[in-house]
Coordinates of N, CA, C and O and ligand atoms in Angstrom, one line a residue:
E1 N 105.5 95.3 78.3 CA 105.0 94.4 77.2 C 105.3 95.0 75.9 O 105.3 96.2 75.7
R2 N 105.6 94.1 74.9 CA 106.0 94.5 73.6 C 104.7 94.7 72.8 O 103.9 93.8 72.7
V3 N 104.5 95.9 72.2 CA 103.2 96.2 71.6 C 103.4 96.8 70.2 O 104.4 97.6 70.0
N4 N 102.6 96.3 69.3 CA 102.5 97.0 68.0 C 101.6 98.2 68.1 O 100.4 98.1 68.3
V5 N 102.3 99.4 68.1 CA 101.5 100.6 68.4 C 100.5 101.0 67.3 O 99.6 101.8 67.6
V6 N 100.6 100.4 66.1 CA 99.6 100.8 65.1 C 98.2 100.3 65.4 O 97.3 101.2 65.5
P7 N 98.0 99.0 65.6 CA 96.6 98.6 66.0 C 96.3 99.1 67.4 O 95.1 99.4 67.7
F8 N 97.3 99.2 68.2 CA 97.0 99.7 69.6 C 96.4 101.1 69.6 O 95.3 101.3 70.2
F9 N 97.0 102.0 68.9 CA 96.4 103.4 68.9 C 95.1 103.4 68.2 O 94.2 104.2 68.6
H10 N 94.9 102.7 67.1 CA 93.6 102.6 66.5 C 92.5 102.2 67.5 O 91.5 102.8 67.6
H11 N 92.9 101.2 68.2 CA 91.9 100.6 69.2 C 91.6 101.6 70.3 O 90.4 101.8 70.7
V12 N 92.6 102.3 70.8 CA 92.4 103.4 71.8 C 91.5 104.4 71.3 O 90.5 104.9 72.0
L13 N 91.7 104.9 70.0 CA 90.9 106.0 69.5 C 89.5 105.5 69.2 O 88.5 106.2 69.3
D14 N 89.3 104.2 68.7 CA 88.0 103.6 68.5 C 87.2 103.7 69.8 O 86.0 104.1 69.8
R15 N 87.8 103.3 70.9 CA 87.1 103.3 72.1 C 86.7 104.7 72.6 O 85.7 104.9 73.1
F16 N 87.7 105.6 72.3 CA 87.4 107.0 72.7 C 86.2 107.5 71.9 O 85.3 108.2 72.4
E17 N 86.2 107.3 70.6 CA 85.0 107.8 69.8 C 83.7 107.2 70.2 O 82.7 107.8 70.2
M18 N 83.7 105.9 70.6 CA 82.5 105.2 71.0 C 81.9 105.8 72.3 O 80.7 105.9 72.5
N19 N 82.8 106.3 73.2 CA 82.4 106.8 74.5 C 82.0 108.3 74.4 O 81.5 108.8 75.4
K20 N 82.2 108.9 73.3 CA 82.0 110.3 73.2 C 80.8 110.7 72.4 O 80.3 109.9 71.6
D21 N 80.4 111.9 72.5 CA 79.4 112.5 71.7 C 79.7 112.1 70.2 O 80.8 112.2 69.7
E22 N 78.6 111.8 69.5 CA 78.8 111.3 68.1 C 79.4 112.4 67.2 O 79.9 112.1 66.1
R23 N 79.3 113.6 67.6 CA 79.8 114.7 66.7 C 81.3 114.8 66.8 O 81.9 115.5 66.0
I24 N 81.9 114.2 67.8 CA 83.3 114.2 67.9 C 84.0 113.5 66.8 O 83.7 112.4 66.5
K25 N 84.9 114.2 66.1 CA 85.6 113.7 65.0 C 87.1 113.6 65.4 O 87.7 114.6 65.8
I26 N 87.7 112.5 65.2 CA 89.1 112.3 65.4 C 89.7 112.0 64.1 O 89.4 110.9 63.5
E27 N 90.5 112.9 63.5 CA 91.2 112.6 62.3 C 92.5 111.9 62.6 O 93.3 112.4 63.4
R28 N 92.7 110.7 62.0 CA 93.9 109.9 62.3 C 94.9 109.9 61.2 O 94.5 109.7 60.1
S29 N 96.1 110.0 61.6 CA 97.2 109.8 60.6 C 98.1 108.8 61.3 O 98.9 109.2 62.2
I30 N 98.1 107.6 60.9 CA 98.8 106.5 61.6 C 99.4 105.6 60.4 O 98.7 105.2 59.5
P31 N 100.7 105.4 60.5 CA 101.3 104.6 59.4 C 100.7 103.2 59.3 O 100.1 102.7 60.3
R32 N 100.9 102.6 58.2 CA 100.3 101.2 58.0 C 101.2 100.1 58.6 O 100.7 99.1 59.1
E33 N 102.5 100.3 58.4 CA 103.4 99.2 58.8 C 103.5 99.1 60.3 O 103.4 100.1 61.1
S34 N 103.8 97.9 60.8 CA 103.9 97.6 62.2 C 105.0 98.4 62.9 O 106.1 98.6 62.2
I35 N 104.8 98.9 64.1 CA 105.9 99.6 64.8 C 105.8 99.0 66.3 O 104.8 99.2 66.9
F36 N 106.9 98.3 66.7 CA 106.8 97.7 68.0 C 107.6 98.5 69.0 O 108.7 99.0 68.7
L37 N 107.1 98.6 70.2 CA 107.9 99.1 71.3 C 107.4 98.6 72.6 O 106.3 98.0 72.7
W38 N 108.2 98.9 73.6 CA 107.8 98.4 75.0 C 107.1 99.4 75.7 O 107.5 100.6 75.8
M39 N 105.9 99.0 76.3 CA 105.2 100.0 77.1 C 104.3 99.3 78.1 O 104.0 98.1 77.9
D40 N 103.8 100.1 79.0 CA 102.7 99.6 79.9 C 101.5 100.2 79.2 O 101.2 101.4 79.2
K41 N 100.7 99.2 78.6 CA 99.5 99.7 77.8 C 98.6 100.5 78.5 O 98.1 101.5 78.0
D42 N 98.2 100.1 79.7 CA 97.2 100.9 80.5 C 97.7 102.3 80.8 O 96.9 103.2 80.7
Q43 N 99.0 102.4 81.0 CA 99.5 103.8 81.3 C 99.5 104.6 80.1 O 99.1 105.8 80.1
I44 N 99.8 104.1 78.9 CA 99.8 104.9 77.7 C 98.4 105.2 77.3 O 98.1 106.3 76.8
I45 N 97.4 104.3 77.5 CA 96.0 104.7 77.3 C 95.6 105.9 78.2 O 95.0 106.8 77.7
Q46 N 96.1 105.9 79.4 CA 95.8 107.0 80.3 C 96.4 108.3 79.7 O 95.7 109.4 79.8
V47 N 97.6 108.3 79.2 CA 98.2 109.5 78.6 C 97.4 110.0 77.4 O 97.1 111.2 77.4
V48 N 97.0 109.1 76.5 CA 96.2 109.5 75.4 C 94.8 110.1 75.9 O 94.4 111.1 75.4
D49 N 94.2 109.4 76.8 CA 92.9 109.9 77.4 C 93.1 111.3 77.9 O 92.2 112.1 77.7
N50 N 94.1 111.5 78.7 CA 94.3 112.8 79.4 C 94.5 113.9 78.4 O 93.9 115.0 78.5
I51 N 95.3 113.7 77.3 CA 95.6 114.7 76.3 C 94.3 114.9 75.5 O 93.9 116.0 75.2
M52 N 93.7 113.8 75.0 CA 92.6 113.9 74.2 C 91.4 114.5 74.9 O 90.7 115.3 74.3
S53 N 91.2 114.2 76.1 CA 90.1 114.8 76.8 C 90.2 116.3 77.0 O 89.2 117.1 76.9
N54 N 91.5 116.8 77.1 CA 91.7 118.2 77.1 C 91.3 118.8 75.7 O 90.6 119.8 75.6
A55 N 91.8 118.2 74.7 CA 91.6 118.7 73.3 C 90.0 118.8 73.1 O 89.6 119.8 72.5
L56 N 89.3 117.8 73.6 CA 87.9 117.8 73.4 C 87.2 118.8 74.3 O 86.2 119.5 74.0
K57 N 87.7 118.9 75.6 CA 87.1 119.8 76.6 C 87.3 121.3 76.3 O 86.4 122.1 76.5
Y58 N 88.6 121.6 75.9 CA 88.9 123.0 75.7 C 88.7 123.6 74.3 O 88.9 124.7 74.0
S59 N 88.3 122.7 73.4 CA 88.0 123.2 72.0 C 86.6 123.1 71.7 O 85.8 122.3 72.3
P60 N 86.1 123.9 70.7 CA 84.7 123.9 70.4 C 84.2 122.6 69.9 O 84.9 121.9 69.3
Q61 N 82.9 122.3 70.2 CA 82.3 121.1 69.7 C 82.3 121.2 68.2 O 82.4 122.3 67.6
D62 N 82.2 120.1 67.5 CA 82.2 120.1 66.0 C 83.5 120.3 65.4 O 83.7 120.1 64.2
E63 N 84.5 120.8 66.2 CA 85.9 120.9 65.6 C 86.6 119.5 65.7 O 86.6 118.9 66.8
A64 N 87.2 119.1 64.7 CA 87.9 117.9 64.7 C 89.2 118.0 65.5 O 89.8 119.0 65.6
V65 N 89.5 116.9 66.2 CA 90.8 116.8 66.9 C 91.6 115.8 66.0 O 91.1 114.9 65.4
R66 N 92.9 116.2 65.9 CA 93.8 115.4 65.0 C 94.8 114.6 65.8 O 95.4 115.1 66.8
F67 N 94.9 113.3 65.4 CA 95.9 112.4 66.1 C 96.9 112.0 65.0 O 96.5 111.4 64.0
K68 N 98.1 112.3 65.2 CA 99.1 111.9 64.2 C 100.3 111.1 64.8 O 100.9 111.6 65.8
L69 N 100.6 110.0 64.3 CA 101.7 109.1 64.8 C 102.8 109.1 63.7 O 102.4 108.8 62.5
T70 N 104.0 109.4 64.0 CA 105.1 109.3 63.1 C 106.2 108.5 63.7 O 106.4 108.5 64.9
K71 N 106.9 107.8 62.8 CA 108.1 107.0 63.3 C 109.3 107.8 62.9 O 109.5 108.1 61.7
E72 N 110.2 108.0 63.9 CA 111.4 108.7 63.6 C 112.5 107.6 63.7 O 112.3 106.5 64.0
R73 N 113.8 108.1 63.6 CA 114.9 107.1 63.6 C 114.9 106.2 64.8 O 115.0 105.0 64.7
N74 N 114.7 106.8 66.0 CA 114.8 106.0 67.2 C 113.7 106.2 68.2 O 113.8 106.0 69.4
R75 N 112.6 106.8 67.7 CA 111.5 107.0 68.6 C 110.2 107.1 67.7 O 110.3 107.3 66.5
I76 N 109.0 107.0 68.4 CA 107.8 107.4 67.8 C 107.4 108.7 68.3 O 107.7 109.0 69.5
K77 N 106.7 109.5 67.5 CA 106.2 110.8 68.0 C 104.7 110.8 67.8 O 104.2 110.5 66.7
V78 N 103.9 111.2 68.8 CA 102.5 111.3 68.7 C 102.1 112.8 68.9 O 102.7 113.5 69.7
M79 N 101.3 113.3 68.0 CA 100.8 114.7 68.1 C 99.2 114.6 68.2 O 98.6 113.9 67.4
I80 N 98.7 115.3 69.2 CA 97.2 115.5 69.4 C 97.0 117.0 69.3 O 97.5 117.8 70.1
A81 N 96.2 117.4 68.2 CA 96.1 118.8 67.9 C 94.6 119.2 67.9 O 93.7 118.4 67.5
D82 N 94.3 120.4 68.4 CA 93.0 120.9 68.4 C 93.0 122.3 67.9 O 94.0 123.0 67.8
N83 N 91.8 122.8 67.5 CA 91.6 124.2 67.0 C 91.0 125.0 68.1 O 90.1 125.9 67.8
G84 N 91.3 124.8 69.3 CA 90.7 125.5 70.4 C 91.3 126.9 70.7 O 92.0 127.4 69.8
P85 N 91.1 127.4 71.9 CA 91.5 128.8 72.2 C 93.0 128.9 72.3 O 93.6 130.1 72.3
G86 N 93.8 127.9 72.5 CA 95.2 127.9 72.7 C 95.6 128.3 74.1 O 94.7 128.5 75.0
I87 N 96.9 128.4 74.3 CA 97.5 128.7 75.6 C 98.6 129.7 75.4 O 99.4 129.6 74.5
S88 N 98.6 130.8 76.3 CA 99.6 131.8 76.0 C 101.0 131.3 76.3 O 101.2 130.4 77.1
P89 N 102.0 131.9 75.6 CA 103.4 131.3 75.8 C 103.9 131.3 77.2 O 104.6 130.4 77.6
S90 N 103.5 132.3 78.0 CA 104.0 132.3 79.4 C 103.4 131.2 80.2 O 104.0 130.8 81.3
K91 N 102.3 130.6 79.8 CA 101.7 129.6 80.6 C 102.0 128.2 80.0 O 101.8 127.2 80.7
L92 N 102.5 128.1 78.8 CA 102.6 126.9 78.1 C 103.5 125.9 78.9 O 103.2 124.7 78.9
D93 N 104.6 126.4 79.5 CA 105.5 125.5 80.1 C 105.0 125.0 81.5 O 105.5 124.1 82.1
K94 N 103.9 125.6 82.0 CA 103.4 125.3 83.3 C 102.3 124.2 83.2 O 101.9 123.7 84.3
I95 N 101.8 124.0 82.1 CA 100.6 123.1 82.0 C 100.8 121.7 82.4 O 99.9 120.9 82.7
F96 N 102.1 121.3 82.5 CA 102.5 119.9 82.9 C 102.7 119.9 84.4 O 103.0 118.8 84.9
D97 N 102.6 121.0 85.1 CA 102.8 121.0 86.5 C 101.5 120.6 87.2 O 100.4 120.8 86.7
R98 N 101.6 119.9 88.4 CA 100.5 119.5 89.1 C 99.6 120.7 89.5 O 100.1 121.7 90.0
F99 N 98.3 120.5 89.4 CA 97.3 121.4 89.8 C 97.3 122.8 89.0 O 96.6 123.7 89.4
Y100 N 98.1 122.9 88.0 CA 98.2 124.1 87.2 C 97.0 124.1 86.2 O 96.8 123.2 85.5
R101 N 96.3 125.2 86.2 CA 95.2 125.4 85.3 C 95.3 126.8 84.7 O 95.3 127.8 85.4
A102 N 95.5 126.8 83.3 CA 96.0 128.0 82.7 C 95.0 129.2 82.8 O 95.4 130.3 83.1
D103 N 93.8 129.0 82.5 CA 92.8 130.1 82.5 C 91.8 129.9 83.6 O 90.9 129.0 83.5
A104 N 91.9 130.6 84.7 CA 91.1 130.3 85.9 C 89.6 130.3 85.6 O 88.9 129.3 85.9
A105 N 89.1 131.3 84.9 CA 87.7 131.4 84.7 C 87.2 130.2 83.7 O 86.3 129.5 84.0
R106 N 87.9 130.1 82.6 CA 87.6 129.1 81.7 C 87.7 127.7 82.3 O 86.9 126.8 82.1
S107 N 88.8 127.5 83.0 CA 89.1 126.2 83.6 C 88.0 125.8 84.6 O 87.6 124.7 84.7
R108 N 87.6 126.8 85.4 CA 86.6 126.5 86.4 C 85.3 126.1 85.8 O 84.7 125.1 86.2
E109 N 84.9 126.8 84.7 CA 83.6 126.4 84.1 C 83.7 125.0 83.4 O 82.7 124.3 83.3
R110 N 84.9 124.6 83.1 CA 85.1 123.3 82.4 C 85.3 122.2 83.4 O 85.2 121.0 83.1
G111 N 85.6 122.5 84.6 CA 85.8 121.5 85.7 C 87.2 120.8 85.5 O 87.8 121.0 84.4
G112 N 87.6 120.1 86.5 CA 88.9 119.4 86.4 C 89.8 119.8 87.6 O 89.4 120.8 88.3
T113 N 90.9 119.1 87.8 CA 91.7 119.3 88.9 C 93.1 119.9 88.6 O 93.9 120.3 89.4
G114 N 93.4 119.8 87.3 CA 94.8 120.3 86.9 C 95.8 119.2 87.0 O 97.0 119.5 87.1
L115 N 95.4 117.9 87.0 CA 96.3 116.8 87.2 C 96.6 116.0 85.9 O 97.6 115.3 85.8
G116 N 95.7 116.2 84.9 CA 95.7 115.3 83.8 C 97.1 115.3 83.1 O 97.6 114.2 82.8
L117 N 97.6 116.5 82.8 CA 98.9 116.5 82.1 C 100.1 116.2 83.0 O 101.1 115.7 82.5
A118 N 100.0 116.5 84.3 CA 101.0 116.1 85.2 C 101.2 114.6 85.3 O 102.3 114.0 85.3
I119 N 100.0 113.9 85.3 CA 100.1 112.4 85.3 C 100.6 111.9 84.0 O 101.5 111.0 83.9
A120 N 100.2 112.5 82.9 CA 100.7 112.1 81.5 C 102.2 112.3 81.5 O 102.9 111.4 81.0
K121 N 102.7 113.4 82.0 CA 104.2 113.6 82.0 C 104.9 112.6 82.8 O 106.0 112.0 82.4
E122 N 104.4 112.3 84.0 CA 105.0 111.3 84.9 C 105.2 109.9 84.1 O 106.2 109.3 84.2
I123 N 104.1 109.5 83.5 CA 104.1 108.2 82.8 C 105.1 108.3 81.6 O 105.9 107.3 81.4
I124 N 105.1 109.3 80.8 CA 106.0 109.4 79.7 C 107.4 109.4 80.1 O 108.3 108.8 79.5
V125 N 107.7 110.2 81.2 CA 109.1 110.2 81.7 C 109.5 108.9 82.2 O 110.6 108.4 81.9
N126 N 108.6 108.1 82.8 CA 108.9 106.8 83.3 C 109.2 105.8 82.1 O 109.8 104.8 82.2
H127 N 108.6 106.2 80.9 CA 108.9 105.4 79.7 C 110.1 105.9 78.9 O 110.3 105.6 77.8
Q128 N 110.9 106.8 79.5 CA 112.0 107.4 78.9 C 111.7 108.2 77.6 O 112.4 108.3 76.7
G129 N 110.4 108.7 77.7 CA 110.0 109.6 76.5 C 110.0 111.0 76.9 O 110.5 111.4 78.0
Q130 N 109.4 111.8 76.0 CA 109.3 113.3 76.3 C 107.9 113.7 75.9 O 107.2 113.1 75.1
I131 N 107.5 114.8 76.6 CA 106.2 115.3 76.4 C 106.3 116.9 76.3 O 107.0 117.4 77.1
W132 N 105.6 117.5 75.4 CA 105.7 118.9 75.3 C 104.5 119.5 74.5 O 103.7 118.7 74.0
A133 N 104.4 120.8 74.5 CA 103.2 121.4 73.8 C 103.6 122.6 73.0 O 104.6 123.3 73.4
E134 N 102.9 122.9 72.0 CA 103.0 124.1 71.2 C 101.6 124.7 71.0 O 100.7 123.9 70.9
S135 N 101.5 126.0 71.1 CA 100.2 126.6 71.0 C 100.3 128.0 70.4 O 101.2 128.7 70.6
I136 N 99.3 128.3 69.7 CA 99.1 129.7 69.2 C 97.7 130.2 69.7 O 96.7 129.5 69.5
E137 N 97.8 131.2 70.5 CA 96.5 131.7 71.1 C 95.5 132.1 70.0 O 95.9 132.7 69.0
G138 N 94.3 131.6 70.2 CA 93.3 131.9 69.2 C 93.3 130.9 68.0 O 92.4 130.9 67.2
Q139 N 94.3 130.0 68.0 CA 94.4 129.1 66.8 C 94.3 127.6 67.3 O 93.7 126.8 66.6
G140 N 94.9 127.3 68.4 CA 94.9 125.9 68.8 C 96.1 125.5 69.5 O 97.1 126.2 69.7
T141 N 96.1 124.2 69.9 CA 97.1 123.6 70.7 C 97.5 122.3 70.1 O 96.7 121.5 69.6
R142 N 98.8 122.0 70.2 CA 99.4 120.7 69.8 C 100.1 120.1 71.0 O 101.1 120.8 71.4
V143 N 99.7 119.0 71.4 CA 100.5 118.3 72.5 C 101.2 117.1 71.9 O 100.6 116.4 71.1
F144 N 102.5 117.0 72.2 CA 103.3 115.9 71.6 C 103.8 115.0 72.7 O 104.1 115.5 73.8
F145 N 104.0 113.7 72.4 CA 104.8 112.9 73.2 C 105.6 111.9 72.3 O 105.2 111.6 71.2
S146 N 106.8 111.6 72.8 CA 107.6 110.6 72.1 C 107.9 109.4 73.0 O 107.9 109.6 74.2
L147 N 108.1 108.3 72.4 CA 108.5 107.1 73.1 C 109.6 106.4 72.4 O 109.6 106.3 71.1
P148 N 110.7 106.0 73.1 CA 111.8 105.4 72.4 C 111.6 104.0 71.8 O 110.8 103.2 72.4
L149 N 112.1 103.8 70.6 CA 112.1 102.5 70.0 C 113.4 101.8 70.6 O 114.5 102.0 70.1
I150 N 113.2 101.0 71.6 CA 114.4 100.4 72.2 C 114.4 98.9 71.8 O 113.4 98.2 71.9
A151 N 115.5 98.4 71.4 CA 115.7 97.0 71.1 C 116.0 96.3 72.5 O 117.0 96.6 73.1
R152 N 115.1 95.5 72.9 CA 115.3 94.8 74.2 C 115.7 93.3 73.9 O 115.2 92.8 72.9
K153 N 116.4 92.8 74.8 CA 116.8 91.4 74.6 C 115.6 90.5 75.0 O 114.7 91.0 75.8
Q154 N 115.5 89.3 74.4 CA 114.4 88.4 74.8 C 114.5 88.1 76.2 O 115.5 88.0 76.8
G155 N 113.3 88.0 76.8 CA 113.2 87.7 78.2 C 113.1 88.9 79.1 O 112.8 88.8 80.3
D156 N 113.3 90.1 78.5 CA 113.1 91.3 79.3 C 111.7 91.6 79.5 O 110.8 91.3 78.7
Ligands
ATP201 P1 92.0 117.5 84.8 O1 92.7 117.0 83.6 O2 92.7 117.0 86.1 O3 90.6 117.2 84.8 P2 92.7 120.0 83.7 O4 92.2 119.6 82.4 O5 92.4 121.4 84.1 O6 92.1 119.1 84.9 P3 95.3 119.4 82.8 O7 94.8 118.4 81.9 O8 96.6 119.0 83.5 O9 94.3 119.8 83.9 O10 95.6 120.7 82.0 C1 96.2 121.9 82.6 C2 95.7 123.2 82.0 O11 96.2 123.3 80.7 C3 94.1 123.2 81.8 O12 93.5 123.6 83.0 C4 94.0 124.2 80.7 O13 94.0 125.5 81.2 C5 95.3 124.0 79.9 N1 95.1 123.1 78.7 C6 95.4 121.8 78.6 N2 95.1 121.3 77.4 C7 94.6 122.4 76.7 C8 94.1 122.5 75.3 N3 94.1 121.5 74.5 N4 93.7 123.8 74.9 C9 93.7 124.8 75.8 N5 94.1 124.7 77.1 C10 94.6 123.5 77.5
MG202 MG1 92.7 117.7 81.7

């Protein structure tokens, strides 16, 4: 389905804020002008949910989570950033693997199965996008995904 991602992501974040603790703050940086691309809306909602729920789960309450959308030459890039404990460099590339949970003790107390980011990766790869993370221990984590701006013929 062809989607204007600007109102789409605002709507996803609105719903997220309504369902969460009122103290949760999501700082948004989203361009004003329309950006159209092809996506399965339900699947991309799932991607945002999985990344955002980690940012909220693994970072302290009262800390804002940041959502930033930028348009590049041939893709959009989304960044979801938190000021949580971060992930060590040796573990960073594994967090997208199925059932991988970086910090056994911390992860156990937070609950979860270790599937959220693996599912997000599968969806993004199916959309011909990319997903990756950057993190500094003790400072926070940034998870990124990109989706291509593809010109499709009518009727596709
Ligand atoms: P699930 O999402 O299935 O409930 P989960 O959150 O443990 O379980 P993933 O979302 O796949 O699984 O994340 C994998 C691991 O990556 C987590 O267990 C956690 O250790 C680490 N991680 C993910 N996001 C963050 C983050 N924002 N800050 C710190 N660690 C994170
Ligand atoms: Mg998770």
